[in-house]
Amino acid sequence: MSPPTVSHTTGGERFEDDLQLSIVGLASEYPPFHLVPEDLDTLAKRHYPESTALSKVISINRFTGIESRSAIGDVNHPIVNQAQPPSIKQLNELFMNEGVKLSVNACRKALAEWGGDLQDITHVISTTCTNSANPGYDHFVIKELGINRNAEKILLAGIGCSGGMAAMRTAANIALGASYRRKPARVLVLACEISSVFARSELESIHHNQEVRIGICLFSDAASACVISNGVGKSDAHGPVYNILGWRHEVIEDSDVDLGFDVDPLGWKVILSHRVPTLASKNVQPAFTELIKSIPRLHRDGALPLATDFDWALHPGGSVIITGVQSAMAIQEQHLRASYEVYMEHGNSSSATVMSVMNRLRQPMHVEIGKEDVVACAFGPGINMEFMALKRGQKVTSGLSNGHSNGRSNGCSNEHSNGHYNGQSNGHSNGVTVEWQNGLPAEELD
């Protein structure tokens, strides 16, 4: 069978040299708790007997490359320690409390950096895949922030880990349309996910169905926000974080069943087939090339820039996805350093993660050694691929820019400060090989 090809592209586009679109505020907010790999062992042994599937998941969990996953509670949180797994009603109530708080904090930081009047926010574009309430969580975030209740809002669903980038793309298109009408646009973009509370739901499937499910090893909690401006009207107080050069959306053909997040009476269930890393790595290069072709200002003497001419804000979906893209694009760890750091320190926070990586890239240490141009990239259910080309503005951040409330540093931990990472760069880590069988990962001890 021939490899999947890309369809339903935003092909044939050409972006003008100056879209006058910029990100003028950017922030992430992580909750105060950090789940280490041993915490999954503790929770599993507390509620479930040993089994072949559970033993495999626990073994895989030790070698994901994640040092800790940010979470709204520790391993003793009541929501994951009930006699039965929490219902979707309980999970909704928790999201509307914890998720809204995280979102408000992330938005306040992004809005503060922008420095404008809240009443000048014209649109709010939000996304989540871990809640489906009506009205959506964005409604309550807007109320808490005090934004004009008549600001146009859109809540994106069904796009999982690509949601943050899809929301930025949507915001950029809206802002560009407003520019055509010579109207100001200041668009607040928000992504929030509360994934850690699905641990018992995942363990139920592992126990009862003897399924090897790795989502429980990867996902974490966070909110991220940014403000996108079209430059029309009042001047933005502090200048751009990033200038937006162009974007691209593609769908990988015949991949509908490979990546998903299905609703369940006990929450949502991650679908992650063995083909995802291969599909991502095979399709990233042609999509990147088409993106760069569409942005003439990036061309040099008629030639296209190389992937190595950019820093990469890649959504860290998993270590194999990161290293697969790294290999496919012939780039080095240093080009993906922010993705590795966020992945190791926080895990995969789904749609909220890519903006966290973008935020990390503007810390002084990353600016000093980094490239002027940045490519942001994410993969989500569909499989959707999202790309955005950015040029750094003048702003850098320092200190706890990613919203840690427990005093952890945002920089590399000491063992990673030399630019080397513990990701599974060749599929091996500490004697364990992660392979895939029948759509599920299985480990082989060497």
One Martini backbone bead per residue (centre of mass of N, CA, C, O) as a GRO file, in nm:
protein
  446
    1MET     BB    1   0.096   0.035   0.023
    2SER     BB    2   0.073   0.352  -0.008
    3PRO     BB    3   0.141   0.635   0.116
    4PRO     BB    4   0.015   0.888   0.251
    5THR     BB    5  -0.151   1.182   0.155
    6VAL     BB    6  -0.218   1.509   0.086
    7SER     BB    7  -0.512   1.693   0.169
    8HIS     BB    8  -0.691   1.964   0.203
    9THR     BB    9  -0.549   2.230   0.123
   10THR     BB   10  -0.395   2.562   0.140
   11GLY     BB   11  -0.337   2.610  -0.158
   12GLY     BB   12  -0.189   2.872  -0.353
   13GLU     BB   13  -0.054   3.056  -0.161
   14ARG     BB   14   0.024   3.415  -0.091
   15PHE     BB   15   0.218   3.609   0.108
   16GLU     BB   16   0.274   3.895   0.207
   17ASP     BB   17   0.537   4.076   0.330
   18ASP     BB   18   0.310   4.251   0.511
   19LEU     BB   19   0.050   4.174   0.729
   20GLN     BB   20   0.039   4.313   1.016
   21LEU     BB   21   0.088   4.064   1.207
   22SER     BB   22   0.072   4.008   1.571
   23ILE     BB   23   0.221   3.909   1.868
   24VAL     BB   24   0.158   4.098   2.188
   25GLY     BB   25   0.085   3.836   2.364
   26LEU     BB   26   0.227   3.581   2.600
   27ALA     BB   27   0.111   3.275   2.774
   28SER     BB   28   0.148   3.052   3.057
   29GLU     BB   29  -0.032   2.797   3.264
   30TYR     BB   30   0.057   2.612   3.546
   31PRO     BB   31   0.015   2.399   3.771
   32PRO     BB   32   0.160   2.306   4.091
   33PHE     BB   33   0.173   2.013   4.000
   34HIS     BB   34   0.388   1.704   3.990
   35LEU     BB   35   0.411   1.418   3.794
   36VAL     BB   36   0.572   1.133   3.838
   37PRO     BB   37   0.624   0.819   3.733
   38GLU     BB   38   0.564   0.686   4.019
   39ASP     BB   39   0.262   0.776   4.045
   40LEU     BB   40   0.138   0.561   3.863
   41ASP     BB   41   0.211   0.321   4.031
   42THR     BB   42   0.054   0.406   4.282
   43LEU     BB   43  -0.231   0.426   4.156
   44ALA     BB   44  -0.252   0.143   4.035
   45LYS     BB   45  -0.200  -0.023   4.302
   46ARG     BB   46  -0.443   0.103   4.460
   47HIS     BB   47  -0.684  -0.003   4.224
   48TYR     BB   48  -0.507  -0.242   4.080
   49PRO     BB   49  -0.416  -0.521   3.951
   50GLU     BB   50  -0.211  -0.715   3.817
   51SER     BB   51  -0.092  -0.702   3.468
   52THR     BB   52   0.017  -0.708   3.158
   53ALA     BB   53  -0.077  -0.429   3.062
   54LEU     BB   54   0.006  -0.266   3.313
   55SER     BB   55   0.308  -0.336   3.306
   56LYS     BB   56   0.364  -0.204   3.031
   57VAL     BB   57   0.278   0.084   3.100
   58ILE     BB   58   0.474   0.127   3.337
   59SER     BB   59   0.729   0.084   3.169
   60ILE     BB   60   0.684   0.306   2.960
   61ASN     BB   61   0.662   0.543   3.171
   62ARG     BB   62   0.983   0.539   3.234
   63PHE     BB   63   1.049   0.609   2.892
   64THR     BB   64   0.937   0.901   2.771
   65GLY     BB   65   1.114   1.167   2.886
   66ILE     BB   66   0.945   1.238   3.134
   67GLU     BB   67   0.976   1.393   3.449
   68SER     BB   68   0.704   1.575   3.440
   69ARG     BB   69   0.351   1.643   3.514
   70SER     BB   70   0.122   1.868   3.496
   71ALA     BB   71  -0.115   1.938   3.772
   72ILE     BB   72  -0.402   1.993   3.980
   73GLY     BB   73  -0.287   1.727   4.124
   74ASP     BB   74  -0.208   1.473   4.304
   75VAL     BB   75  -0.215   1.132   4.375
   76ASN     BB   76  -0.439   1.225   4.620
   77HIS     BB   77  -0.664   1.310   4.465
   78PRO     BB   78  -1.001   1.255   4.483
   79ILE     BB   79  -1.077   1.211   4.172
   80VAL     BB   80  -0.859   0.943   4.166
   81ASN     BB   81  -0.985   0.805   4.470
   82GLN     BB   82  -1.225   0.662   4.413
   83ALA     BB   83  -1.401   0.381   4.389
   84GLN     BB   84  -1.475   0.525   4.124
   85PRO     BB   85  -1.466   0.662   3.851
   86PRO     BB   86  -1.524   0.946   3.720
   87SER     BB   87  -1.755   1.125   3.588
   88ILE     BB   88  -1.840   1.346   3.345
   89LYS     BB   89  -1.972   1.540   3.545
   90GLN     BB   90  -1.730   1.575   3.736
   91LEU     BB   91  -1.529   1.667   3.517
   92ASN     BB   92  -1.681   1.922   3.439
   93GLU     BB   93  -1.677   2.063   3.714
   94LEU     BB   94  -1.369   2.076   3.734
   95PHE     BB   95  -1.311   2.237   3.480
   96MET     BB   96  -1.493   2.489   3.557
   97ASN     BB   97  -1.279   2.550   3.773
   98GLU     BB   98  -0.975   2.491   3.693
   99GLY     BB   99  -0.976   2.577   3.392
  100VAL     BB  100  -1.071   2.868   3.430
  101LYS     BB  101  -0.842   2.961   3.613
  102LEU     BB  102  -0.609   2.905   3.422
  103SER     BB  103  -0.716   3.082   3.190
  104VAL     BB  104  -0.725   3.353   3.333
  105ASN     BB  105  -0.423   3.366   3.398
  106ALA     BB  106  -0.315   3.351   3.111
  107CYS     BB  107  -0.471   3.595   2.999
  108ARG     BB  108  -0.367   3.814   3.191
  109LYS     BB  109  -0.074   3.798   3.098
  110ALA     BB  110  -0.117   3.857   2.797
  111LEU     BB  111  -0.271   4.128   2.839
  112ALA     BB  112  -0.048   4.273   2.998
  113GLU     BB  113   0.161   4.269   2.773
  114TRP     BB  114  -0.001   4.428   2.571
  115GLY     BB  115  -0.159   4.690   2.730
  116GLY     BB  116  -0.454   4.712   2.678
  117ASP     BB  117  -0.787   4.745   2.634
  118LEU     BB  118  -1.038   4.530   2.694
  119GLN     BB  119  -1.245   4.679   2.497
  120ASP     BB  120  -1.048   4.605   2.237
  121ILE     BB  121  -1.155   4.330   2.228
  122THR     BB  122  -1.303   4.159   1.945
  123HIS     BB  123  -1.191   3.859   1.999
  124VAL     BB  124  -1.251   3.501   2.086
  125ILE     BB  125  -1.030   3.218   2.069
  126SER     BB  126  -1.105   2.880   2.144
  127THR     BB  127  -0.982   2.569   2.312
  128THR     BB  128  -1.081   2.215   2.353
  129CYS     BB  129  -1.077   1.843   2.452
  130THR     BB  130  -1.177   1.837   2.788
  131ASN     BB  131  -1.452   1.980   2.689
  132SER     BB  132  -1.842   2.016   2.625
  133ALA     BB  133  -1.982   2.262   2.714
  134ASN     BB  134  -2.303   2.451   2.749
  135PRO     BB  135  -2.152   2.677   2.771
  136GLY     BB  136  -1.847   2.749   2.733
  137TYR     BB  137  -1.562   2.826   2.904
  138ASP     BB  138  -1.519   3.102   2.761
  139HIS     BB  139  -1.760   3.252   2.883
  140PHE     BB  140  -1.636   3.258   3.180
  141VAL     BB  141  -1.371   3.394   3.116
  142ILE     BB  142  -1.484   3.658   3.003
  143LYS     BB  143  -1.634   3.741   3.259
  144GLU     BB  144  -1.385   3.744   3.452
  145LEU     BB  145  -1.217   3.956   3.278
  146GLY     BB  146  -1.417   4.187   3.142
  147ILE     BB  147  -1.508   4.143   2.871
  148ASN     BB  148  -1.686   4.211   2.623
  149ARG     BB  149  -1.972   4.027   2.568
  150ASN     BB  150  -1.970   4.113   2.239
  151ALA     BB  151  -1.746   3.964   2.170
  152GLU     BB  152  -1.629   3.766   1.943
  153LYS     BB  153  -1.687   3.407   1.949
  154ILE     BB  154  -1.483   3.098   1.943
  155LEU     BB  155  -1.523   2.735   1.967
  156LEU     BB  156  -1.299   2.483   1.935
  157ALA     BB  157  -1.335   2.147   1.802
  158GLY     BB  158  -1.186   1.828   1.722
  159ILE     BB  159  -0.835   1.899   1.739
  160GLY     BB  160  -0.670   1.889   1.984
  161CYS     BB  161  -0.331   1.939   1.963
  162SER     BB  162  -0.399   2.159   1.720
  163GLY     BB  163  -0.572   2.389   1.855
  164GLY     BB  164  -0.379   2.627   1.910
  165MET     BB  165  -0.305   2.672   1.607
  166ALA     BB  166  -0.593   2.694   1.496
  167ALA     BB  167  -0.659   2.948   1.662
  168MET     BB  168  -0.439   3.127   1.538
  169ARG     BB  169  -0.529   3.100   1.246
  170THR     BB  170  -0.813   3.213   1.286
  171ALA     BB  171  -0.722   3.485   1.400
  172ALA     BB  172  -0.557   3.574   1.152
  173ASN     BB  173  -0.790   3.572   0.950
  174ILE     BB  174  -0.967   3.776   1.098
  175ALA     BB  175  -0.761   4.009   1.108
  176LEU     BB  176  -0.727   4.028   0.798
  177GLY     BB  177  -1.021   4.096   0.738
  178ALA     BB  178  -1.022   4.360   0.903
  179SER     BB  179  -0.808   4.504   0.735
  180TYR     BB  180  -0.975   4.519   0.474
  181ARG     BB  181  -1.192   4.701   0.650
  182ARG     BB  182  -1.032   4.894   0.845
  183LYS     BB  183  -1.025   4.724   1.116
  184PRO     BB  184  -0.984   4.648   1.427
  185ALA     BB  185  -0.777   4.376   1.579
  186ARG     BB  186  -0.813   4.198   1.898
  187VAL     BB  187  -0.707   3.869   1.965
  188LEU     BB  188  -0.804   3.623   2.181
  189VAL     BB  189  -0.614   3.334   2.268
  190LEU     BB  190  -0.728   2.998   2.378
  191ALA     BB  191  -0.588   2.722   2.579
  192CYS     BB  192  -0.734   2.423   2.744
  193GLU     BB  193  -0.619   2.152   2.972
  194ILE     BB  194  -0.761   1.852   3.149
  195SER     BB  195  -0.600   1.529   3.177
  196SER     BB  196  -0.520   1.391   3.455
  197VAL     BB  197  -0.829   1.296   3.536
  198PHE     BB  198  -0.813   1.031   3.328
  199ALA     BB  199  -0.663   0.799   3.471
  200ARG     BB  200  -0.896   0.605   3.557
  201SER     BB  201  -1.013   0.557   3.279
  202GLU     BB  202  -0.758   0.429   3.161
  203LEU     BB  203  -0.726   0.203   3.377
  204GLU     BB  204  -0.988   0.059   3.314
  205SER     BB  205  -0.907  -0.032   3.026
  206ILE     BB  206  -0.652  -0.179   3.101
  207HIS     BB  207  -0.791  -0.383   3.291
  208HIS     BB  208  -1.054  -0.489   3.134
  209ASN     BB  209  -0.910  -0.493   2.822
  210GLN     BB  210  -0.602  -0.516   2.796
  211GLU     BB  211  -0.480  -0.230   2.730
  212VAL     BB  212  -0.223  -0.042   2.572
  213ARG     BB  213  -0.207   0.280   2.722
  214ILE     BB  214  -0.022   0.596   2.673
  215GLY     BB  215  -0.172   0.857   2.759
  216ILE     BB  216  -0.117   0.836   3.073
  217CYS     BB  217   0.204   0.916   3.019
  218LEU     BB  218   0.169   1.224   2.871
  219PHE     BB  219  -0.055   1.390   3.003
  220SER     BB  220  -0.160   1.733   3.084
  221ASP     BB  221  -0.174   2.061   3.237
  222ALA     BB  222  -0.308   2.369   3.077
  223ALA     BB  223  -0.261   2.720   2.983
  224SER     BB  224  -0.298   2.937   2.692
  225ALA     BB  225  -0.203   3.271   2.557
  226CYS     BB  226  -0.298   3.528   2.311
  227VAL     BB  227  -0.231   3.831   2.118
  228ILE     BB  228  -0.378   3.951   1.816
  229SER     BB  229  -0.266   4.191   1.571
  230ASN     BB  230  -0.335   4.436   1.292
  231GLY     BB  231  -0.253   4.754   1.360
  232VAL     BB  232  -0.523   4.883   1.383
  233GLY     BB  233  -0.524   5.178   1.527
  234LYS     BB  234  -0.410   5.146   1.803
  235SER     BB  235  -0.127   5.129   1.957
  236ASP     BB  236   0.085   4.902   2.068
  237ALA     BB  237   0.267   4.934   2.352
  238HIS     BB  238   0.521   4.687   2.308
  239GLY     BB  239   0.506   4.522   2.074
  240PRO     BB  240   0.632   4.235   1.941
  241VAL     BB  241   0.686   3.898   1.975
  242TYR     BB  242   0.551   3.819   1.695
  243ASN     BB  243   0.560   3.780   1.355
  244ILE     BB  244   0.333   3.709   1.099
  245LEU     BB  245   0.383   3.535   0.782
  246GLY     BB  246   0.231   3.243   0.798
  247TRP     BB  247   0.022   2.957   0.687
  248ARG     BB  248  -0.080   2.598   0.744
  249HIS     BB  249  -0.323   2.349   0.628
  250GLU     BB  250  -0.346   1.989   0.681
  251VAL     BB  251  -0.454   1.664   0.556
  252ILE     BB  252  -0.419   1.335   0.617
  253GLU     BB  253  -0.478   1.079   0.439
  254ASP     BB  254  -0.619   0.813   0.585
  255SER     BB  255  -0.622   0.916   0.931
  256ASP     BB  256  -0.881   0.916   1.116
  257VAL     BB  257  -0.802   0.650   1.313
  258ASP     BB  258  -0.511   0.736   1.448
  259LEU     BB  259  -0.632   1.010   1.584
  260GLY     BB  260  -0.786   1.066   1.914
  261PHE     BB  261  -1.091   1.176   2.124
  262ASP     BB  262  -1.317   0.997   2.291
  263VAL     BB  263  -1.610   0.969   2.416
  264ASP     BB  264  -1.704   0.890   2.764
  265PRO     BB  265  -1.845   0.812   3.064
  266LEU     BB  266  -1.523   0.862   3.181
  267GLY     BB  267  -1.471   1.065   2.938
  268TRP     BB  268  -1.172   1.039   2.759
  269LYS     BB  269  -1.020   0.869   2.473
  270VAL     BB  270  -0.729   0.772   2.352
  271ILE     BB  271  -0.609   0.777   2.010
  272LEU     BB  272  -0.308   0.574   1.917
  273SER     BB  273  -0.134   0.482   1.665
  274HIS     BB  274   0.147   0.340   1.510
  275ARG     BB  275   0.143   0.564   1.262
  276VAL     BB  276   0.191   0.855   1.363
  277PRO     BB  277   0.500   0.905   1.347
  278THR     BB  278   0.520   0.839   1.042
  279LEU     BB  279   0.316   1.045   0.934
  280ALA     BB  280   0.457   1.294   1.041
  281SER     BB  281   0.743   1.254   0.908
  282LYS     BB  282   0.640   1.228   0.602
  283ASN     BB  283   0.466   1.523   0.598
  284VAL     BB  284   0.641   1.769   0.696
  285GLN     BB  285   0.820   1.848   0.456
  286PRO     BB  286   0.612   1.928   0.231
  287ALA     BB  287   0.462   2.135   0.408
  288PHE     BB  288   0.697   2.321   0.464
  289THR     BB  289   0.761   2.393   0.171
  290GLU     BB  290   0.485   2.525   0.107
  291LEU     BB  291   0.502   2.743   0.315
  292ILE     BB  292   0.765   2.880   0.212
  293LYS     BB  293   0.666   2.940  -0.076
  294SER     BB  294   0.428   3.146   0.038
  295ILE     BB  295   0.696   3.324   0.149
  296PRO     BB  296   0.896   3.545  -0.005
  297ARG     BB  297   1.058   3.685   0.236
  298LEU     BB  298   1.228   3.404   0.284
  299HIS     BB  299   1.376   3.436   0.036
  300ARG     BB  300   1.708   3.361  -0.118
  301ASP     BB  301   1.790   3.431  -0.418
  302GLY     BB  302   1.541   3.223  -0.498
  303ALA     BB  303   1.572   3.058  -0.236
  304LEU     BB  304   1.507   2.829  -0.005
  305PRO     BB  305   1.497   2.771   0.301
  306LEU     BB  306   1.595   2.592   0.564
  307ALA     BB  307   1.518   2.424   0.847
  308THR     BB  308   1.792   2.533   0.990
  309ASP     BB  309   1.686   2.851   0.977
  310PHE     BB  310   1.513   2.747   1.223
  311ASP     BB  311   1.311   2.754   1.475
  312TRP     BB  312   1.124   2.503   1.673
  313ALA     BB  313   0.765   2.484   1.751
  314LEU     BB  314   0.697   2.183   1.860
  315HIS     BB  315   0.469   1.968   1.931
  316PRO     BB  316   0.505   1.742   2.211
  317GLY     BB  317   0.356   1.440   2.168
  318GLY     BB  318   0.637   1.280   2.161
  319SER     BB  319   0.942   1.148   2.130
  320VAL     BB  320   0.898   1.016   1.845
  321ILE     BB  321   0.793   1.270   1.709
  322ILE     BB  322   1.031   1.456   1.753
  323THR     BB  323   1.253   1.270   1.626
  324GLY     BB  324   1.110   1.233   1.352
  325VAL     BB  325   1.120   1.530   1.267
  326GLN     BB  326   1.418   1.572   1.301
  327SER     BB  327   1.496   1.368   1.079
  328ALA     BB  328   1.320   1.469   0.838
  329MET     BB  329   1.455   1.777   0.865
  330ALA     BB  330   1.757   1.782   0.943
  331ILE     BB  331   1.778   1.845   1.249
  332GLN     BB  332   1.850   1.957   1.567
  333GLU     BB  333   1.812   1.978   1.898
  334GLN     BB  334   1.844   2.293   1.906
  335HIS     BB  335   1.583   2.350   1.729
  336LEU     BB  336   1.408   2.175   1.974
  337ARG     BB  337   1.462   2.266   2.272
  338ALA     BB  338   1.181   2.369   2.371
  339SER     BB  339   1.026   2.107   2.327
  340TYR     BB  340   1.193   1.929   2.513
  341GLU     BB  341   1.157   2.092   2.774
  342VAL     BB  342   0.849   2.088   2.798
  343TYR     BB  343   0.820   1.783   2.790
  344MET     BB  344   0.997   1.713   3.042
  345GLU     BB  345   0.852   1.922   3.254
  346HIS     BB  346   0.517   1.872   3.150
  347GLY     BB  347   0.443   1.751   2.890
  348ASN     BB  348   0.129   1.688   2.730
  349SER     BB  349  -0.109   1.971   2.683
  350SER     BB  350  -0.191   1.981   2.412
  351SER     BB  351  -0.315   2.274   2.290
  352ALA     BB  352  -0.127   2.442   2.507
  353THR     BB  353   0.178   2.380   2.421
  354VAL     BB  354   0.281   2.556   2.178
  355MET     BB  355   0.276   2.830   2.332
  356SER     BB  356   0.486   2.742   2.539
  357VAL     BB  357   0.715   2.705   2.337
  358MET     BB  358   0.712   2.994   2.229
  359ASN     BB  359   0.774   3.120   2.505
  360ARG     BB  360   1.044   2.978   2.557
  361LEU     BB  361   1.196   3.100   2.297
  362ARG     BB  362   1.210   3.405   2.451
  363GLN     BB  363   1.428   3.348   2.616
  364PRO     BB  364   1.739   3.458   2.648
  365MET     BB  365   1.887   3.183   2.588
  366HIS     BB  366   1.729   3.144   2.311
  367VAL     BB  367   1.793   3.409   2.170
  368GLU     BB  368   2.104   3.396   2.170
  369ILE     BB  369   2.099   3.097   2.000
  370GLY     BB  370   1.893   3.180   1.792
  371LYS     BB  371   1.659   3.240   1.560
  372GLU     BB  372   1.463   3.466   1.390
  373ASP     BB  373   1.309   3.223   1.283
  374VAL     BB  374   0.984   3.049   1.312
  375VAL     BB  375   0.839   2.719   1.350
  376ALA     BB  376   0.516   2.611   1.386
  377CYS     BB  377   0.394   2.278   1.508
  378ALA     BB  378   0.106   2.052   1.458
  379PHE     BB  379  -0.086   1.762   1.572
  380GLY     BB  380  -0.410   1.617   1.490
  381PRO     BB  381  -0.700   1.513   1.448
  382GLY     BB  382  -0.747   1.333   1.104
  383ILE     BB  383  -0.479   1.442   1.030
  384ASN     BB  384  -0.373   1.743   1.150
  385MET     BB  385  -0.185   2.016   1.012
  386GLU     BB  386   0.012   2.280   1.163
  387PHE     BB  387   0.136   2.603   1.045
  388MET     BB  388   0.381   2.866   1.143
  389ALA     BB  389   0.531   3.168   1.053
  390LEU     BB  390   0.796   3.345   1.229
  391LYS     BB  391   0.906   3.657   1.379
  392ARG     BB  392   1.091   3.803   1.584
  393GLY     BB  393   1.084   4.021   1.818
  394GLN     BB  394   1.189   4.218   2.106
  395LYS     BB  395   1.090   4.016   2.309
  396VAL     BB  396   1.165   3.903   2.634
  397THR     BB  397   1.210   3.663   2.891
  398SER     BB  398   1.189   3.603   3.248
  399GLY     BB  399   1.173   3.367   3.458
  400LEU     BB  400   0.828   3.275   3.525
  401SER     BB  401   0.680   3.259   3.222
  402ASN     BB  402   0.517   2.962   3.259
  403GLY     BB  403   0.359   2.958   3.546
  404HIS     BB  404   0.500   2.881   3.795
  405SER     BB  405   0.404   2.798   4.151
  406ASN     BB  406   0.676   2.616   4.273
  407GLY     BB  407   0.975   2.731   4.169
  408ARG     BB  408   1.043   2.632   3.909
  409SER     BB  409   1.237   2.629   3.650
  410ASN     BB  410   1.241   2.714   3.297
  411GLY     BB  411   1.485   2.588   3.250
  412CYS     BB  412   1.710   2.380   3.230
  413SER     BB  413   1.818   2.125   3.359
  414ASN     BB  414   2.131   2.046   3.436
  415GLU     BB  415   2.142   1.776   3.257
  416HIS     BB  416   2.036   1.974   2.991
  417SER     BB  417   2.219   2.245   2.948
  418ASN     BB  418   2.397   2.118   2.691
  419GLY     BB  419   2.162   2.009   2.473
  420HIS     BB  420   2.088   1.735   2.598
  421TYR     BB  421   1.865   1.460   2.559
  422ASN     BB  422   1.627   1.192   2.673
  423GLY     BB  423   1.521   1.118   2.424
  424GLN     BB  424   1.410   0.878   2.181
  425SER     BB  425   1.610   0.897   1.912
  426ASN     BB  426   1.605   0.552   1.844
  427GLY     BB  427   1.392   0.391   2.045
  428HIS     BB  428   1.601   0.406   2.285
  429SER     BB  429   1.590   0.345   2.655
  430ASN     BB  430   1.743   0.188   2.891
  431GLY     BB  431   1.679  -0.098   2.730
  432VAL     BB  432   1.421   0.012   2.573
  433THR     BB  433   1.176  -0.097   2.336
  434VAL     BB  434   0.940   0.066   2.138
  435GLU     BB  435   0.664  -0.089   2.009
  436TRP     BB  436   0.416  -0.203   1.760
  437GLN     BB  437   0.081  -0.353   1.810
  438ASN     BB  438  -0.222  -0.328   1.693
  439GLY     BB  439  -0.206  -0.005   1.772
  440LEU     BB  440  -0.003  -0.082   2.008
  441PRO     BB  441   0.215  -0.059   2.253
  442ALA     BB  442   0.523  -0.243   2.300
  443GLU     BB  443   0.761  -0.398   2.495
  444GLU     BB  444   1.126  -0.460   2.489
  445LEU     BB  445   1.359  -0.632   2.655
  446ASP     BB  446   1.710  -0.643   2.610
   0.00000   0.00000   0.00000
